[in-house]
mmCIF file of C-alpha atoms in Angstrom:
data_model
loop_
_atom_site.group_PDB
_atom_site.id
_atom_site.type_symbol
_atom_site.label_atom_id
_atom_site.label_comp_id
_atom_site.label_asym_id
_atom_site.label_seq_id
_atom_site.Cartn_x
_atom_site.Cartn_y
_atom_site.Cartn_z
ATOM 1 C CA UNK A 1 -15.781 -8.227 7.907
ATOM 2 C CA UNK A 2 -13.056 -6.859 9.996
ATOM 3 C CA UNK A 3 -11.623 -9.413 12.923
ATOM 4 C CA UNK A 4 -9.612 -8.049 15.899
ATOM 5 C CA UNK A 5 -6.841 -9.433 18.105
ATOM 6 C CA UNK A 6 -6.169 -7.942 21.589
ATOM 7 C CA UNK A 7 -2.821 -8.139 23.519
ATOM 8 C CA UNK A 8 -0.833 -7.203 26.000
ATOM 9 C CA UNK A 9 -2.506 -7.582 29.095
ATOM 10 C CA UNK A 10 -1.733 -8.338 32.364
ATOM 11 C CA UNK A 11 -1.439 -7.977 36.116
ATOM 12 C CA UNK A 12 0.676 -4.441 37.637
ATOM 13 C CA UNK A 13 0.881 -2.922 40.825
ATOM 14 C CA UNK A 14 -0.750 0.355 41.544
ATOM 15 C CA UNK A 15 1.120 3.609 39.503
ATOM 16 C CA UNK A 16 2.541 1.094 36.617
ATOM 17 C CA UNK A 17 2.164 1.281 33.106
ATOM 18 C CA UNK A 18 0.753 -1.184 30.463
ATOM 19 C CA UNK A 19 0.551 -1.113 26.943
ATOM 20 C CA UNK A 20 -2.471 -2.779 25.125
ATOM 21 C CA UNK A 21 -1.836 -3.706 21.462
ATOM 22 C CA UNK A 22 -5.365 -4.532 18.961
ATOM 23 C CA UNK A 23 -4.196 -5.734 15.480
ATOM 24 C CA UNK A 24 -7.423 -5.618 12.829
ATOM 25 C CA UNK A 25 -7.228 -8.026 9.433
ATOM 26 C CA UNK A 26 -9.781 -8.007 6.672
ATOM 27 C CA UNK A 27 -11.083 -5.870 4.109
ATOM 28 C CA UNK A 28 -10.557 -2.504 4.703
ATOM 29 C CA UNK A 29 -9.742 -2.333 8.543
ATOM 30 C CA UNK A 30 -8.383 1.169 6.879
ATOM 31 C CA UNK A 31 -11.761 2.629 6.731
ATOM 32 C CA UNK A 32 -12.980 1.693 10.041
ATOM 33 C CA UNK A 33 -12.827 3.887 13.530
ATOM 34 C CA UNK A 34 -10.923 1.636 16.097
ATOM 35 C CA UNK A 35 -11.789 2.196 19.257
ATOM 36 C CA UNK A 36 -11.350 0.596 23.109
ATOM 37 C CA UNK A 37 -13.610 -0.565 25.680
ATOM 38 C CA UNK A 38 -13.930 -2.115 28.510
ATOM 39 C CA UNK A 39 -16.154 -3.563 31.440
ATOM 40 C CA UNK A 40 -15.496 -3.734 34.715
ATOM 41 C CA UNK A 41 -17.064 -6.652 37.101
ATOM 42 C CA UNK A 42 -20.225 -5.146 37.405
ATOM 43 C CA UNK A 43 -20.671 -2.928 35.423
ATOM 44 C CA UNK A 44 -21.869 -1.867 31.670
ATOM 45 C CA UNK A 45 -19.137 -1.825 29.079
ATOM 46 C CA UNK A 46 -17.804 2.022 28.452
ATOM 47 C CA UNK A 47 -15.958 3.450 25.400
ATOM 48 C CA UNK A 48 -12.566 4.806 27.068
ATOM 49 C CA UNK A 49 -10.836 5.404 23.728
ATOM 50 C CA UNK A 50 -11.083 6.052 19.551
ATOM 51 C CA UNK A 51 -9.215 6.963 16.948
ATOM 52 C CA UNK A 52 -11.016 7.375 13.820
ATOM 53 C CA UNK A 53 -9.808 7.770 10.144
ATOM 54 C CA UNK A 54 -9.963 11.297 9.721
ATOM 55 C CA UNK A 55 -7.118 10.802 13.213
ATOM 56 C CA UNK A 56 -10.061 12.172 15.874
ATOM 57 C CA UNK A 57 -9.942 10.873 19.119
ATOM 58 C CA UNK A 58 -11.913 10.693 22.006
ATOM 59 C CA UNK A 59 -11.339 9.672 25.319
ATOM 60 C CA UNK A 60 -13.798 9.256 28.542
ATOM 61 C CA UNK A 61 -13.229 11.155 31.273
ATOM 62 C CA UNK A 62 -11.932 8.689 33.354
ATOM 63 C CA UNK A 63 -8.857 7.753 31.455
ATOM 64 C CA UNK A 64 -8.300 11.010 30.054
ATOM 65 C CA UNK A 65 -4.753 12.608 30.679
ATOM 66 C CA UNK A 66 -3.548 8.860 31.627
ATOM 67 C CA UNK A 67 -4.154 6.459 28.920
ATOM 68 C CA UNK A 68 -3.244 7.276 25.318
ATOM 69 C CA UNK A 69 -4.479 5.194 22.128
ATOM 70 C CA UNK A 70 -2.547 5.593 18.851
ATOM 71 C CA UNK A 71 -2.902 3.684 15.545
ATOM 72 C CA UNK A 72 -0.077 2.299 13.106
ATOM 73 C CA UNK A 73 0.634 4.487 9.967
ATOM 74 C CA UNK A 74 -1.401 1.950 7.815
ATOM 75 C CA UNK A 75 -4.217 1.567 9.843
ATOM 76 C CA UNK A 76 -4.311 -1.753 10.937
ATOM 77 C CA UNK A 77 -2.389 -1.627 14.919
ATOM 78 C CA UNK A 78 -4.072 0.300 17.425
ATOM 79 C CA UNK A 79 -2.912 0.820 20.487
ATOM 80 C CA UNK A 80 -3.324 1.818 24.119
ATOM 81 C CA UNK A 81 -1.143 3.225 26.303
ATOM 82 C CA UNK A 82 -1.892 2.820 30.000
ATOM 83 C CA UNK A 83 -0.066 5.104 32.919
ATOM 84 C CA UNK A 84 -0.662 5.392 36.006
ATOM 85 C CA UNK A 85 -3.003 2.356 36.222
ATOM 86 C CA UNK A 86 -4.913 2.518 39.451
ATOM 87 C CA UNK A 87 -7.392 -0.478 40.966
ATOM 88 C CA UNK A 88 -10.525 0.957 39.737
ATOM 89 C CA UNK A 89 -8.621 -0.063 36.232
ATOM 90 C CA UNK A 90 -8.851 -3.445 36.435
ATOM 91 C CA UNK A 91 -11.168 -4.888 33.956
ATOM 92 C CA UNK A 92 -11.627 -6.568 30.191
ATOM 93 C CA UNK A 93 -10.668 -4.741 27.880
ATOM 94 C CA UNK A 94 -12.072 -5.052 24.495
ATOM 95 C CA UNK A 95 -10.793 -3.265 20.758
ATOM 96 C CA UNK A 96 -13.715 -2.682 18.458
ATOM 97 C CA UNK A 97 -14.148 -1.189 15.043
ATOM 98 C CA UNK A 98 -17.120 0.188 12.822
ATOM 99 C CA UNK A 99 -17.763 2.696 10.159
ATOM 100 C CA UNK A 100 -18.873 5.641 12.905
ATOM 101 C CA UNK A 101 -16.703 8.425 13.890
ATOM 102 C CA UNK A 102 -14.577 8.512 17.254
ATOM 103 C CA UNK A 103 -17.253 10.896 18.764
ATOM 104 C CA UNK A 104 -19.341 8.180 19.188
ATOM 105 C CA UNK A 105 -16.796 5.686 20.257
ATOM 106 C CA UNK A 106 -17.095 4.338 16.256
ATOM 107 C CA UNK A 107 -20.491 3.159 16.666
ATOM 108 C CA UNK A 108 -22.727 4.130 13.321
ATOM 109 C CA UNK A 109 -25.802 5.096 15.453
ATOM 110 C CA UNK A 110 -26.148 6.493 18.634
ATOM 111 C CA UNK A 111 -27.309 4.610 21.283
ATOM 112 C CA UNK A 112 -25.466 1.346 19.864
ATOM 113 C CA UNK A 113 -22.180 0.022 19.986
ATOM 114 C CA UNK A 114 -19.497 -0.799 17.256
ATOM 115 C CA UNK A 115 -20.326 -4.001 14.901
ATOM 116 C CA UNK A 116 -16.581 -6.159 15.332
ATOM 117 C CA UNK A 117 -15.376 -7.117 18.314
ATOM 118 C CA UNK A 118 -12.105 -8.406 19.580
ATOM 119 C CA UNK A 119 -11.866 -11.472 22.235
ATOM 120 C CA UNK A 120 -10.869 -8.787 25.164
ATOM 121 C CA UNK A 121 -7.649 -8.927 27.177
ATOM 122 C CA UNK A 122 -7.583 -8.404 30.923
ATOM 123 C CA UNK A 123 -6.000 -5.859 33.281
ATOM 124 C CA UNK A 124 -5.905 -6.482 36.687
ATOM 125 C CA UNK A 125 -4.298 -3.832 38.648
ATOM 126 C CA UNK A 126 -3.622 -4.561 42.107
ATOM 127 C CA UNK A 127 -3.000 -1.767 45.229
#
């Protein structure tokens, strides 16, 4: 069982920068894929991020070339850097781990998502 903590949220302005911060515990949050999500009011929750443990990463096309994730040295800290947040940013964002490669945003099959969730922290980006 792997349990995740999200933080670092908040409220920015248009063009400013956040960093998001997902710490895993529980045996072995080394072997899993950590990945971020997140849904917007309205919409379906989206894989915008993943690291994985042989250090792949994917990113969606919408946050590519703006937001950056990166993982701790022992595994257990991802994170999620966030520049040039725009409006169409604001949402929940989630951190969420399985056994699946980042290629599939962790998940273990396709067409379903990652097994552990975090509580989600919110970014509301204003214009």
């Amino acid at each position: 069982q792997v349990q995740l903590v999200e933080s670092g949220g908040g409220s920015v302005q248009a063009g400013g920068s956040l960093r998001l911060s997902c710490v895993a515990s529980g045996y072995p949050y080394s072997s899993y894929c950590l990945g971020w999500f997140r849904q917007i009011p309205g919409k379906e929750r989206e894989g915008i991020a993943a690291i994985d443990t042989d250090g792949d990463r994917k990113y969606a096309d919408s946050v590519r070339g703006r937001f950056t994730a990166s993982r701790d040295s022992a595994g257990h800290t991802l994170y999620l850097q966030m520049n040039n947040l725009q409006p169409g940013d604001t949402a929940m964002y989630y951190c969420a781990a399985d056994l699946g490669s980042a290629k599939r945003f962790c998940a273990v099959k396709v067409g379903e998502g990652p097994s552990f969730w975090g509580q989600g922290t919110q970014v509301t980006v204003s214009s």
